[in-house]
Amino acid sequence: MRQLCPRSLLLMISTFAFVMAGGGCGSQAPVKNTPRYATLERKTGVPAYMRGTIWELTDPDSIDPFVVTSYGLVVNLRNTGDTSAPTAVHDWIVKQMQVHGWASGGGGAFKKVNTEQVLADPRVGIVLVGGNLQPGARKGQRFDIQVNVMPGNNTRSLAHGVLYGTELRVNGANPLDPGGAVNVMAWGEGQVFVNPSYALNGSATRPTDTGLRNGTILNGGMVAKDRPLDLRVRQPDWSTANLIVQRLNQRFQGVADRPSTVNLSDFVVAEGQDEAFIHLYVPRSFNGDWQRFLGVATHTYVNNSPDFLLAQARLLAGEAIRPNAALQDIAYCWEAIGPQALPYIRPLLASSSPEVMFAAAQAATFLHDPAGQERLMAIARMPGNPYQIPAIHTLGQLGKSQNIDNVLAELLDSHDPQPRVEAYRILARHGDAHVLSNTVNEKAFILDLIDSKGPPLVWAARSGEPRLAVFGRRLSLQLPLTFTAFDHQLSITSNSDQRKLVTIFDRTDVHGGARTTVSPPELVTIIRLLAGEGPKDDHESTPRMSFAYGDIVAIVRGLVDQKQVVDVTDRRYVPAAFVMQEAPSTVDDIEESPGVPEVLEAPTTQPATDPAQFGVVPAR
């Protein structure tokens, strides 16, 4: 073949480019470059105090949770499991078992276990696993996951079950191609928590009894990679996008913790994708509160000159006292401006309007102003104040402080369960001495003891870290006592000849046999024994009990509901109350996950004056 000289090759390339551009013979018009993104109209009706903000120039994107799913294997069921599944799902589960060492000959506890024998065991079930990956989630962040029995599967109950490690993907629970989704978004595993209202009654009699066929694994999911929030520039332009990125990184430079992809020695909160999209990474110091971060970020003014920001702070103060003021927007703008706004915020701390006072106190507190913090602590102490709970939440976002913890400790004696529980949760997170935390049964759950003068109370978590809290000085079982649960497989009874002791009889173990333990009636001692802790007699021949967190919550709730748990301090015998944490909003039915849109409908926001909405981005 004859080789072309460089000059001839260059001539051919030039001629090809000329023809493709419409030159040469013919009369074709030049091809115009089509913009990659549509240009949106400028926002209209923007109030004066919001002009010049990033909110005016952008729209938030990727701010809805999306579902990540998979199929998984649950073990340790009480002979209530079933592994019926579509062929593709069954084969995929077998493959996953082999990958993780089951019947592989690669060593470990399962090297001689036949996978089909395992799947034939009624203590095992194949389940559908799913969870909501929240906007702005950071790698390593924990979240709750849901476990459901699949349609057509005969598992009667998931109580006491443990989910083996499962990779969660977008559309990962496709029954026709369960391994088809490539990108692993999260991992999930852990103990299944079934609603105590159902768990206490034992096993469902029919597969259609759905109460026991779905559950939650508290904090069972772990994010595999950062999921950024996005801002969509309304009028795409590289210079505008770069300006916004620079301004946000300047505003949050003190808390940015995402390594820059441009300069690995820098940390950023914002990086541009192109002329239209900007990625935002929620700093870990916000403790997962992506709504507040996005609110402050979008309410940041592009112009950061001191004179301009002072003028805006003064304008915001005037707007805050107007009737029906958008206080949430105003509070975000103040926080975005920074400490320069404090001289205009402080006078509003004495406002006669509860909503104005709270908005000012919250903004000043996030700007590390002692006066704002003092006002917020005063609000937190006010029973009946509509902003008491939001004030407690805000204080909890500030990190450990002895002054704050002292105020929260006062609330532990409250007769109102809500501020009492909210204060306890913050103090427990801070490791405060008013809450004695004990890890039970190798981190199965946390048992918190609160020496409180208020009414006796037991609180149980159903989201986040599994925790069981006992408020009171001496909570004990009321004697005489006869209590049964789990289809009479568990009983706690007292004897006339041993009035200071109770007998716990348990035959829930699927391996057969029964266990009997005699114990003092103190509630904390009973909880520890049920979890498998406590002193063991040298002559004890039967294994200890091993009730899971969900089982124990169900037992304690049943005892409290029957008025069998009392505070015996000074022989008062005051019955305890039971409070279960409110379940978070989740995917209602992950059984249809392959057909569920990846983006769920966002919750409807409420007016800015609603205390529950402070810290949430307003609807536009």
Coordinates of C-alpha atoms in Angstrom, one line a residue:
M1 CA 0.0 0.0 0.0
R2 CA 1.3 3.5 -0.9
Q3 CA 1.9 5.6 2.1
L4 CA 0.7 9.1 2.2
C5 CA 3.1 11.9 3.1
P6 CA 2.2 14.1 6.1
R7 CA 1.3 17.0 3.8
S8 CA -1.1 14.9 1.7
L9 CA -2.7 13.5 4.9
L10 CA -3.2 17.0 6.3
L11 CA -4.8 18.1 3.0
M12 CA -7.3 15.1 3.2
I13 CA -8.2 15.9 6.8
S14 CA -8.7 19.6 6.0
T15 CA -10.9 18.7 3.0
F16 CA -13.0 16.3 5.1
A17 CA -13.6 18.9 7.7
F18 CA -14.5 21.5 5.1
V19 CA -17.1 19.2 3.5
M20 CA -18.6 18.2 6.9
A21 CA -18.9 21.9 7.7
G22 CA -21.0 22.5 4.6
G23 CA -18.3 23.8 2.2
G24 CA -17.6 22.7 -1.3
C25 CA -20.4 22.1 -3.8
G26 CA -23.9 22.9 -2.8
S27 CA -25.5 25.7 -0.8
Q28 CA -26.1 24.1 2.7
A29 CA -26.2 26.6 5.5
P30 CA -23.7 26.2 8.4
V31 CA -24.8 23.8 11.2
K32 CA -25.6 25.8 14.3
N33 CA -24.5 24.5 17.7
T34 CA -27.5 23.5 19.7
P35 CA -27.3 24.4 23.5
R36 CA -27.1 21.3 25.7
Y37 CA -29.6 22.8 28.2
A38 CA -32.6 24.9 27.8
T39 CA -32.5 28.5 29.2
L40 CA -35.2 29.1 31.7
E41 CA -36.9 32.5 32.3
R42 CA -35.7 34.6 35.1
K43 CA -37.7 34.2 38.3
T44 CA -40.4 36.8 38.7
G45 CA -41.8 38.3 41.9
V46 CA -38.6 37.9 43.8
P47 CA -38.8 40.0 47.0
A48 CA -36.1 42.6 47.5
Y49 CA -34.4 40.8 50.3
M50 CA -34.0 37.6 48.1
R51 CA -32.6 39.4 45.0
G52 CA -29.0 38.5 44.3
T53 CA -29.2 35.2 46.1
I54 CA -28.2 31.9 44.6
W55 CA -31.8 30.8 44.9
E56 CA -32.7 33.5 42.3
L57 CA -30.2 32.0 39.8
T58 CA -30.8 28.3 40.3
D59 CA -33.3 25.5 41.0
P60 CA -32.5 22.6 43.4
D61 CA -32.3 19.2 41.8
S62 CA -31.7 15.7 43.1
I63 CA -33.5 16.6 46.4
D64 CA -35.8 13.7 46.6
P65 CA -34.9 10.3 48.2
F66 CA -34.7 7.4 45.8
V67 CA -35.2 3.8 46.4
V68 CA -32.3 1.3 46.5
T69 CA -33.3 -2.4 46.6
S70 CA -32.1 -5.9 46.4
Y71 CA -33.0 -9.5 47.4
G72 CA -31.5 -10.9 50.6
L73 CA -31.4 -13.9 52.9
V74 CA -32.9 -13.7 56.4
V75 CA -31.9 -16.4 59.0
N76 CA -32.7 -17.3 62.6
L77 CA -36.4 -17.2 62.0
R78 CA -38.5 -19.3 64.4
N79 CA -39.5 -21.9 61.8
T80 CA -41.6 -19.3 60.0
G81 CA -39.5 -18.9 56.9
D82 CA -39.8 -19.8 53.2
T83 CA -37.4 -19.4 50.3
S84 CA -39.9 -19.6 47.4
A85 CA -38.9 -17.1 44.7
P86 CA -38.8 -16.6 41.0
T87 CA -36.1 -18.8 39.3
A88 CA -33.8 -15.8 38.5
V89 CA -34.0 -14.6 42.1
H90 CA -33.4 -18.1 43.5
D91 CA -30.4 -18.6 41.3
W92 CA -29.0 -15.2 42.2
I93 CA -29.3 -15.9 45.9
V94 CA -27.5 -19.2 45.5
K95 CA -24.7 -17.4 43.6
Q96 CA -24.4 -14.8 46.3
M97 CA -24.2 -17.5 48.9
Q98 CA -21.4 -19.1 47.0
V99 CA -19.5 -15.8 46.5
H100 CA -19.6 -15.3 50.3
G101 CA -18.2 -18.7 51.2
W102 CA -21.3 -21.0 51.5
A103 CA -20.4 -24.4 50.1
S104 CA -17.4 -23.0 48.4
G105 CA -14.8 -25.0 50.1
G106 CA -13.0 -21.8 50.9
G107 CA -13.0 -22.3 54.6
G108 CA -15.1 -20.7 57.3
A109 CA -18.2 -21.8 59.2
F110 CA -20.1 -22.6 56.0
K111 CA -17.6 -24.5 53.9
K112 CA -19.4 -27.8 54.2
V113 CA -22.9 -26.3 54.0
N114 CA -25.0 -27.2 51.0
T115 CA -26.8 -24.1 49.7
E116 CA -30.0 -26.1 48.8
Q117 CA -30.1 -27.5 52.3
V118 CA -29.9 -24.0 53.7
L119 CA -32.7 -22.8 51.5
A120 CA -34.9 -25.7 52.5
D121 CA -34.6 -24.8 56.2
P122 CA -37.8 -23.1 57.7
R123 CA -35.5 -20.9 59.7
V124 CA -34.4 -19.1 56.5
G125 CA -36.3 -16.8 54.1
I126 CA -35.7 -15.0 50.9
V127 CA -36.9 -11.4 51.2
L128 CA -37.1 -8.1 49.4
V129 CA -34.8 -5.4 50.9
G130 CA -35.1 -1.7 50.2
G131 CA -34.4 1.7 51.6
N132 CA -34.6 5.4 50.9
L133 CA -31.2 6.9 50.1
Q134 CA -31.6 10.5 51.3
P135 CA -30.6 13.6 49.3
G136 CA -27.0 14.7 50.1
A137 CA -26.2 11.3 51.8
R138 CA -22.5 11.0 52.5
K139 CA -20.4 7.8 52.2
G140 CA -20.5 5.8 55.5
Q141 CA -23.8 7.4 56.6
R142 CA -26.3 5.1 58.2
F143 CA -30.0 4.8 57.4
D144 CA -32.9 2.4 58.0
I145 CA -33.8 -0.3 55.5
Q146 CA -37.0 -2.2 55.1
V147 CA -37.4 -6.0 54.7
N148 CA -40.6 -7.4 53.1
V149 CA -41.8 -10.8 52.3
M150 CA -42.1 -11.1 48.5
P151 CA -45.5 -11.8 46.8
G152 CA -46.0 -15.5 46.5
N153 CA -43.6 -16.3 49.3
N154 CA -45.0 -18.2 52.4
T155 CA -42.9 -16.7 55.1
R156 CA -45.3 -16.1 58.0
S157 CA -43.1 -14.0 60.3
L158 CA -39.8 -12.1 60.1
A159 CA -39.6 -11.6 63.8
H160 CA -36.2 -12.5 65.3
G161 CA -34.7 -12.7 61.8
V162 CA -31.2 -11.5 60.8
L163 CA -30.4 -10.2 57.3
Y164 CA -27.1 -11.3 55.8
G165 CA -25.1 -8.6 54.1
T166 CA -26.8 -7.4 50.9
E167 CA -25.7 -5.0 48.2
L168 CA -28.4 -2.3 47.5
R169 CA -28.8 -0.8 44.0
V170 CA -31.2 1.3 42.0
N171 CA -33.7 -1.2 40.6
G172 CA -31.7 -4.0 42.3
A173 CA -34.9 -6.0 43.0
N174 CA -35.8 -6.7 39.4
P175 CA -37.2 -10.2 39.6
L176 CA -36.2 -10.9 35.9
D177 CA -32.6 -9.7 36.4
P178 CA -31.7 -9.3 40.1
G179 CA -28.0 -8.9 39.4
G180 CA -28.4 -6.5 36.5
A181 CA -28.0 -3.2 38.3
V182 CA -24.3 -2.6 38.4
N183 CA -23.6 0.4 40.7
V184 CA -23.8 -0.5 44.4
M185 CA -25.3 2.5 46.2
A186 CA -25.4 1.0 49.7
W187 CA -25.0 -2.1 51.8
G188 CA -27.5 -3.5 54.3
E189 CA -27.6 -6.1 57.1
G190 CA -28.7 -6.6 60.7
Q191 CA -31.6 -7.7 63.0
V192 CA -35.1 -7.3 61.7
F193 CA -37.4 -5.1 63.9
V194 CA -41.0 -6.1 63.6
N195 CA -43.8 -3.8 64.9
P196 CA -44.2 -4.9 68.6
S197 CA -47.9 -4.8 68.3
Y198 CA -47.7 -7.8 66.0
A199 CA -44.5 -9.4 67.3
L200 CA -45.9 -10.1 70.8
N201 CA -48.6 -12.4 69.4
G202 CA -46.1 -14.8 67.9
S203 CA -46.4 -16.1 64.3
A204 CA -49.0 -15.2 61.8
T205 CA -51.3 -18.1 61.0
R206 CA -51.6 -17.2 57.3
P207 CA -49.2 -15.8 54.8
T208 CA -51.7 -13.0 54.2
D209 CA -51.2 -11.7 57.8
T210 CA -49.0 -8.9 56.7
G211 CA -48.2 -7.4 60.1
L212 CA -45.3 -9.8 60.7
R213 CA -44.2 -10.1 57.1
N214 CA -42.4 -6.8 57.0
G215 CA -39.9 -5.1 59.3
T216 CA -37.2 -2.5 59.6
I217 CA -33.4 -2.9 60.2
L218 CA -32.6 0.1 62.3
N219 CA -29.5 1.8 61.0
G220 CA -29.0 -1.3 58.9
G221 CA -28.0 0.5 55.7
M222 CA -24.6 2.1 54.9
V223 CA -24.1 4.6 52.1
A224 CA -21.5 3.3 49.6
K225 CA -20.7 6.7 48.0
D226 CA -21.5 10.3 48.3
R227 CA -24.8 11.4 46.8
P228 CA -24.6 15.1 46.1
L229 CA -27.4 17.6 45.9
D230 CA -27.5 19.4 42.6
L231 CA -28.3 23.0 41.6
R232 CA -29.5 23.7 38.1
V233 CA -28.4 27.1 36.8
R234 CA -31.5 28.6 35.2
Q235 CA -29.6 30.4 32.5
P236 CA -26.7 28.0 31.8
D237 CA -23.4 29.8 31.6
W238 CA -19.9 28.7 32.6
S239 CA -19.0 32.1 34.2
T240 CA -22.3 32.1 36.3
A241 CA -21.7 28.4 37.4
N242 CA -18.1 29.1 38.4
L243 CA -19.1 32.2 40.3
I244 CA -21.7 30.3 42.3
V245 CA -19.2 27.5 43.0
Q246 CA -16.6 30.0 44.2
R247 CA -19.1 31.9 46.4
L248 CA -20.4 28.7 48.1
N249 CA -16.9 27.3 48.8
Q250 CA -15.9 30.7 50.3
R251 CA -19.1 30.8 52.5
F252 CA -18.6 27.2 53.8
Q253 CA -14.8 27.1 53.9
G254 CA -14.8 26.5 57.6
V255 CA -16.8 23.3 57.4
A256 CA -16.1 21.9 53.9
D257 CA -14.8 18.3 54.1
R258 CA -15.1 16.9 50.6
P259 CA -11.7 16.6 48.9
S260 CA -11.7 18.7 45.7
T261 CA -11.3 16.7 42.4
V262 CA -9.2 19.6 41.1
N263 CA -6.8 20.1 44.0
L264 CA -6.8 17.2 46.4
S265 CA -5.3 19.4 49.1
D266 CA -8.5 21.5 49.2
F267 CA -11.9 20.8 50.6
V268 CA -15.1 22.0 49.0
V269 CA -18.8 21.9 49.3
A270 CA -19.5 22.8 45.7
E271 CA -18.1 21.6 42.4
G272 CA -19.3 22.4 38.9
Q273 CA -20.3 19.6 36.5
D274 CA -20.8 22.0 33.6
E275 CA -22.4 25.3 32.7
A276 CA -25.8 24.1 34.0
F277 CA -25.3 21.8 37.0
I278 CA -23.4 22.2 40.3
H279 CA -22.9 19.4 42.8
L280 CA -23.2 20.2 46.5
Y281 CA -21.8 18.0 49.3
V282 CA -23.4 18.4 52.7
P283 CA -20.7 18.9 55.3
R284 CA -20.7 16.2 58.0
S285 CA -20.9 18.9 60.7
F286 CA -24.6 19.4 59.6
N287 CA -25.3 15.8 60.9
G288 CA -27.2 14.8 57.8
D289 CA -29.5 17.9 57.9
W290 CA -29.4 18.5 54.2
Q291 CA -32.5 20.7 54.2
R292 CA -30.8 23.3 56.4
F293 CA -27.6 23.2 54.4
L294 CA -29.4 23.6 51.1
G295 CA -31.4 26.4 52.6
V296 CA -28.4 28.4 53.7
A297 CA -26.6 27.6 50.4
T298 CA -29.4 28.8 48.2
H299 CA -30.0 31.9 50.4
T300 CA -26.4 33.0 50.0
Y301 CA -25.9 36.3 48.2
V302 CA -23.5 36.2 45.2
N303 CA -22.2 39.7 46.1
N304 CA -20.2 39.3 49.3
S305 CA -19.0 42.9 49.8
P306 CA -19.4 44.0 53.4
D307 CA -21.5 47.0 52.6
F308 CA -23.9 45.1 50.5
L309 CA -24.3 42.3 53.2
L310 CA -24.9 44.9 56.0
A311 CA -27.6 46.6 53.9
Q312 CA -29.3 43.2 53.3
A313 CA -29.1 42.3 57.0
R314 CA -30.8 45.6 57.8
L315 CA -33.5 45.0 55.1
L316 CA -34.1 41.5 56.5
A317 CA -34.7 42.8 60.0
G318 CA -37.4 45.2 58.7
E319 CA -39.0 42.4 56.7
A320 CA -39.1 40.0 59.7
I321 CA -41.5 42.1 61.7
R322 CA -44.0 42.5 58.8
P323 CA -47.2 40.4 59.1
N324 CA -47.0 37.0 57.5
A325 CA -43.2 37.4 56.9
A326 CA -41.4 34.5 55.3
L327 CA -39.3 34.0 58.4
Q328 CA -37.8 30.8 57.2
D329 CA -36.3 32.5 54.2
I330 CA -35.2 35.4 56.3
A331 CA -33.5 33.2 58.9
Y332 CA -31.6 31.4 56.1
C333 CA -30.5 34.7 54.6
W334 CA -29.2 35.9 58.0
E335 CA -27.3 32.7 58.5
A336 CA -25.8 32.9 55.0
I337 CA -24.6 36.5 55.6
G338 CA -22.8 35.4 58.7
P339 CA -21.8 37.2 61.9
Q340 CA -22.1 40.6 60.2
A341 CA -25.9 40.2 60.5
L342 CA -25.9 39.9 64.3
P343 CA -26.4 43.6 65.1
Y344 CA -29.7 43.5 63.2
I345 CA -30.8 40.1 64.6
R346 CA -30.2 40.7 68.4
P347 CA -33.0 43.4 68.9
L348 CA -35.5 40.8 67.6
L349 CA -34.6 38.4 70.4
A350 CA -36.9 40.4 72.6
S351 CA -39.8 40.4 70.1
S352 CA -43.3 39.8 71.5
S353 CA -44.0 37.6 68.5
P354 CA -43.0 33.9 69.3
E355 CA -42.3 33.1 65.7
V356 CA -40.1 36.2 65.2
M357 CA -38.3 35.6 68.5
F358 CA -37.6 32.0 67.5
A359 CA -36.4 32.8 64.0
A360 CA -34.0 35.4 65.3
A361 CA -32.8 33.1 68.1
Q362 CA -32.2 30.2 65.8
A363 CA -30.3 32.3 63.2
A364 CA -28.2 34.0 66.0
T365 CA -27.4 30.6 67.6
F366 CA -26.2 29.1 64.3
L367 CA -23.9 32.2 64.0
H368 CA -22.5 31.2 67.4
D369 CA -24.0 34.2 69.3
P370 CA -24.3 33.7 73.1
A371 CA -27.3 36.0 73.3
G372 CA -29.2 33.9 70.7
Q373 CA -28.2 30.7 72.5
E374 CA -29.5 32.1 75.8
R375 CA -32.8 33.0 74.2
L376 CA -33.1 29.6 72.6
M377 CA -32.4 27.8 75.9
A378 CA -35.2 30.0 77.5
I379 CA -37.6 28.9 74.8
A380 CA -36.6 25.2 75.3
R381 CA -37.6 25.6 79.0
M382 CA -41.1 27.0 78.2
P383 CA -43.8 24.3 78.5
G384 CA -46.5 25.0 76.0
N385 CA -44.4 27.2 73.8
P386 CA -45.1 26.3 70.2
Y387 CA -41.3 26.5 69.4
Q388 CA -40.1 24.4 72.4
I389 CA -39.4 21.3 70.4
P390 CA -37.7 23.1 67.5
A391 CA -35.6 25.0 70.0
I392 CA -34.5 21.7 71.6
H393 CA -33.7 20.3 68.1
T394 CA -31.6 23.4 67.3
L395 CA -29.7 23.2 70.6
G396 CA -29.0 19.6 69.7
Q397 CA -27.3 20.5 66.5
L398 CA -24.7 22.7 68.2
G399 CA -22.5 19.9 69.6
K400 CA -21.7 19.2 73.3
S401 CA -21.9 22.2 75.6
Q402 CA -22.2 22.1 79.4
N403 CA -24.6 25.0 79.5
I404 CA -26.9 23.4 76.9
D405 CA -26.7 20.0 78.6
N406 CA -27.6 21.5 81.9
V407 CA -30.8 23.0 80.4
L408 CA -31.6 19.7 78.7
A409 CA -31.1 17.8 81.9
E410 CA -33.8 19.9 83.5
L411 CA -36.3 18.6 80.9
L412 CA -35.7 15.0 81.9
D413 CA -38.1 15.5 84.8
S414 CA -40.8 17.0 82.6
H415 CA -44.3 15.6 82.7
D416 CA -44.6 16.1 78.9
P417 CA -43.0 13.1 77.2
Q418 CA -42.0 14.9 74.0
P419 CA -39.5 17.5 75.3
R420 CA -38.4 14.9 77.8
V421 CA -37.5 12.3 75.1
E422 CA -36.0 14.9 72.8
A423 CA -33.7 16.2 75.6
Y424 CA -32.7 12.6 76.5
R425 CA -31.7 11.7 72.9
I426 CA -29.4 14.7 72.7
L427 CA -27.8 14.0 76.1
A428 CA -27.3 10.4 75.2
R429 CA -25.6 11.5 72.0
H430 CA -23.4 13.8 74.0
G431 CA -22.4 11.1 76.5
D432 CA -23.8 13.2 79.3
A433 CA -23.7 11.8 82.9
H434 CA -27.5 12.1 83.3
V435 CA -27.8 9.2 80.9
L436 CA -26.2 5.9 81.8
S437 CA -25.7 4.0 78.5
N438 CA -25.0 0.3 78.4
T439 CA -24.2 -1.7 75.3
V440 CA -26.3 -4.9 75.5
N441 CA -25.4 -8.3 73.9
E442 CA -22.5 -7.2 71.7
K443 CA -24.0 -4.1 70.4
A444 CA -27.4 -5.6 69.7
F445 CA -28.9 -2.4 71.2
I446 CA -28.2 0.4 73.7
L447 CA -30.0 0.3 77.1
D448 CA -30.2 3.8 78.6
L449 CA -31.0 4.5 82.2
I450 CA -32.2 8.0 83.2
D451 CA -32.4 8.8 86.9
S452 CA -35.5 11.0 86.6
K453 CA -37.9 12.5 89.1
G454 CA -40.7 12.7 86.4
P455 CA -43.3 10.0 85.8
P456 CA -41.9 6.6 85.0
L457 CA -41.5 6.1 81.3
V458 CA -40.0 3.6 78.8
W459 CA -39.1 4.8 75.4
A460 CA -38.0 2.6 72.4
A461 CA -36.4 3.6 69.1
R462 CA -37.9 2.4 65.8
S463 CA -35.5 4.4 63.6
G464 CA -31.8 5.1 63.7
E465 CA -29.7 3.4 66.4
P466 CA -31.7 0.8 68.3
R467 CA -32.1 2.2 71.9
L468 CA -34.3 1.4 74.8
A469 CA -34.6 4.1 77.5
V470 CA -35.9 3.6 81.1
F471 CA -36.9 6.9 82.9
G472 CA -37.2 6.5 86.6
R473 CA -35.4 5.6 89.8
R474 CA -36.6 2.0 90.5
L475 CA -38.8 0.5 87.8
S476 CA -39.9 -3.0 88.7
L477 CA -42.5 -5.6 87.8
Q478 CA -45.7 -5.5 89.8
L479 CA -46.2 -8.6 91.8
P480 CA -48.1 -11.0 91.8
L481 CA -47.6 -11.4 88.0
T482 CA -48.6 -13.7 85.2
F483 CA -47.5 -12.7 81.8
T484 CA -47.3 -14.7 78.5
A485 CA -46.2 -13.9 75.0
F486 CA -45.2 -15.4 71.6
D487 CA -48.1 -17.9 71.6
H488 CA -47.4 -18.8 75.3
Q489 CA -43.8 -19.8 74.5
L490 CA -42.6 -17.2 77.0
S491 CA -43.9 -16.6 80.4
I492 CA -42.9 -14.4 83.4
T493 CA -44.6 -15.4 86.6
S494 CA -44.3 -14.9 90.4
N495 CA -44.7 -17.5 93.1
S496 CA -46.5 -17.1 96.4
D497 CA -43.5 -18.5 98.3
Q498 CA -41.0 -16.3 96.4
R499 CA -42.7 -12.9 96.4
K500 CA -39.5 -11.1 95.6
L501 CA -38.6 -13.2 92.6
V502 CA -40.0 -14.0 89.2
T503 CA -39.6 -17.1 87.0
I504 CA -38.9 -16.7 83.3
F505 CA -39.8 -19.7 81.2
D506 CA -38.8 -19.7 77.5
R507 CA -39.2 -22.3 74.9
T508 CA -38.9 -20.1 71.8
D509 CA -35.6 -21.6 70.7
V510 CA -36.1 -23.3 67.4
H511 CA -33.4 -25.9 68.4
G512 CA -35.8 -27.3 70.9
G513 CA -35.6 -27.4 74.7
A514 CA -36.7 -24.9 77.3
R515 CA -35.0 -22.5 79.6
T516 CA -36.0 -21.4 83.0
T517 CA -34.4 -18.5 84.9
V518 CA -35.3 -17.0 88.3
S519 CA -34.7 -13.3 88.7
P520 CA -35.4 -10.3 90.9
P521 CA -38.3 -8.3 89.4
E522 CA -36.3 -5.1 88.5
L523 CA -37.1 -4.2 84.9
V524 CA -33.5 -3.5 83.9
T525 CA -32.4 -7.0 85.2
I526 CA -35.2 -8.6 83.3
I527 CA -34.2 -6.9 80.0
R528 CA -30.6 -8.0 80.4
L529 CA -31.6 -11.6 81.1
L530 CA -33.9 -11.7 78.0
A531 CA -31.0 -10.3 75.9
G532 CA -28.7 -13.1 77.1
E533 CA -26.7 -11.2 79.7
G534 CA -26.4 -11.4 83.4
P535 CA -24.7 -13.8 85.8
K536 CA -24.5 -17.5 84.8
D537 CA -24.5 -20.3 87.3
D538 CA -21.6 -22.7 87.0
H539 CA -24.1 -25.6 87.1
E540 CA -26.4 -24.0 84.4
S541 CA -26.8 -26.6 81.6
T542 CA -29.1 -24.7 79.3
P543 CA -28.0 -21.8 77.1
R544 CA -28.9 -18.3 77.9
M545 CA -31.9 -16.6 76.3
S546 CA -31.3 -14.7 73.1
F547 CA -34.2 -12.4 72.4
A548 CA -33.5 -9.7 69.8
Y549 CA -34.1 -6.0 70.3
G550 CA -37.6 -6.2 68.6
D551 CA -38.6 -9.1 70.8
I552 CA -37.6 -7.2 74.0
V553 CA -39.3 -4.1 73.0
A554 CA -42.5 -6.1 72.4
I555 CA -42.2 -7.8 75.8
V556 CA -41.6 -4.6 77.7
R557 CA -44.4 -2.9 75.9
G558 CA -46.8 -5.7 76.7
L559 CA -45.8 -5.5 80.4
V560 CA -46.3 -1.8 80.5
D561 CA -49.7 -2.0 78.6
Q562 CA -50.8 -4.5 81.3
K563 CA -49.8 -2.0 84.1
Q564 CA -47.2 -4.5 85.3
V565 CA -44.3 -2.1 85.3
V566 CA -44.2 0.4 88.2
D567 CA -41.9 2.8 89.9
V568 CA -41.4 1.4 93.4
T569 CA -39.5 4.4 94.7
D570 CA -40.7 5.2 98.3
R571 CA -43.3 2.5 97.7
R572 CA -45.3 4.8 95.4
Y573 CA -46.0 2.0 92.8
V574 CA -46.7 4.5 90.0
P575 CA -47.5 2.7 86.7
A576 CA -45.0 3.4 83.8
A577 CA -46.0 4.7 80.4
F578 CA -44.6 3.4 77.1
V579 CA -43.6 5.7 74.2
M580 CA -42.5 4.3 70.8
Q581 CA -40.6 6.6 68.5
E582 CA -42.7 7.7 65.6
A583 CA -41.9 5.7 62.4
P584 CA -40.3 7.8 59.7
S585 CA -42.0 8.1 56.3
T586 CA -40.6 5.3 54.1
V587 CA -41.4 3.5 50.9
D588 CA -44.9 2.1 51.5
D589 CA -44.5 -1.0 49.4
I590 CA -41.1 -2.1 48.1
E591 CA -42.6 -5.2 46.7
E592 CA -43.3 -3.2 43.5
S593 CA -39.8 -1.7 43.5
P594 CA -38.9 -2.5 39.9
G595 CA -41.9 -0.4 38.8
V596 CA -41.5 2.4 41.4
P597 CA -40.0 5.6 40.0
E598 CA -36.4 6.3 41.2
V599 CA -37.5 9.6 42.6
L600 CA -40.3 9.6 45.3
E601 CA -42.7 12.4 45.8
A602 CA -41.3 15.0 48.1
P603 CA -43.3 15.7 51.3
T604 CA -45.6 18.7 51.2
T605 CA -44.2 21.7 53.0
Q606 CA -46.2 23.8 55.5
P607 CA -46.4 27.5 56.1
A608 CA -43.1 29.1 57.3
T609 CA -44.7 30.0 60.6
D610 CA -45.3 26.3 61.5
P611 CA -42.6 25.5 64.0
A612 CA -42.1 22.1 62.6
Q613 CA -40.9 23.6 59.3
F614 CA -38.0 25.7 60.5
G615 CA -34.9 24.1 59.0
V616 CA -36.8 22.8 55.9
V617 CA -36.4 24.4 52.5
P618 CA -39.6 26.3 51.6
A619 CA -41.7 25.3 48.7
R620 CA -41.6 27.7 45.7

